[in-house]
């Protein structure tokens, strides 16, 4: 109340305070305290405020340290003996100061020190002046950015000695309830005030119906979960049923062998797949089906010559983190094939898969795969392309391209590309094809049944939908939680 009364008294004297910073020294109040005082007076309609914004230079903690001890390059210069070659590593250990590339560059630029591969030699006869420290002191006294050389300011900013501070002050005018001092006001009507009409002698605070309510602290759905929900709804609309995908660990058999992927395929290398050390192998596989898969790999069949190699059961039993949800699809198709009478099916799944990828703007070692499988008679590639166009149009991705591709377990095969408006190019969002008979017939599916399969990244369409150009900003420790809160559904 003391500071509030001081502000009101000053405003009564001058009529208008053109800039609140002008009264800080006179009222003996800090900038932050004055700002909070002004905002409390606005809330009670004593005053009106018009913000005045500007940017100015502020010294960082390292910059303030330079004012006391000098810049790092100046301190190093003074610690070195003139004309004496000094081992850089020993110097750093002795004086607890790091001689990094930036400091070496300054020492060379100033002509203070000769730099060897592992040594420093102060040039004899050189007199050093710490001009950067003097400039920092000047900036602290006069923080106006426009008063300094742009290139020099940028250099100090890159060295993290200064930063830009956003400063807000205010033009202060009288409000509708202006008074020369704060009046004690009641905030609510109570039973005591109603007794004997005591409330008639009280002044009440006005309600600000335009004020924002308290921000809720509830959780928010991650963009991937929102798009996952959207995808699930689309699949259900298109008549698909969801596959169980809660098992991250699979055997190599269901992940690779059942898909007619040879055991010497590069994708089965440790550089591309995460294999488990414990438990290293699975307990059991369907014996008769495994024999049919083995024969198809070794000798072929169903119009194929096979791969002509010795198939290993030990290799097939190795456990891994599944590299695609097609491992689940292979199980579901095998289960479908065991029915007495074939029944057309449309399956889908959306879950996490793992690959030993090199991390970059569009790749992570773990990601979410959207997979669809359609098993029916007399279907082919044209049905597959038509399904893509319908599916992606429902999520707003209408620019699609298809490119012939190779997959061990589909033929023909297509890569799917969607246009990314931020990257301004087509990015790969999926892979697809018609499952080969070498995969389907050992399962026991009838000769006239074809299966269409496709796998789509959940992350890529989400990035396109939300305008994100780096996958690490979507999923992982660099994800922006504020965006998670405000992203549209």
XYZ file of C-alpha atoms in Angstrom, residues 2 12 25 29 36 48 95 114 132 156 162 172 259 275 331 362 396:
17
model
C 2.941 2.358 0.747
C -2.228 13.479 -8.728
C 14.602 6.723 -8.504
C 11.472 1.547 -5.990
C 3.708 -5.181 -9.797
C -4.794 3.027 -16.763
C 44.966 -22.441 -13.280
C 51.743 -17.572 -30.227
C 36.242 -6.026 -24.233
C 29.921 -10.623 -27.328
C 25.722 -10.222 -23.108
C 0.364 6.002 -16.490
C 7.875 -62.940 -44.312
C 18.764 -58.235 -30.644
C 0.867 -64.118 -36.873
C 13.430 -37.418 -39.980
C -5.599 -33.695 -45.401
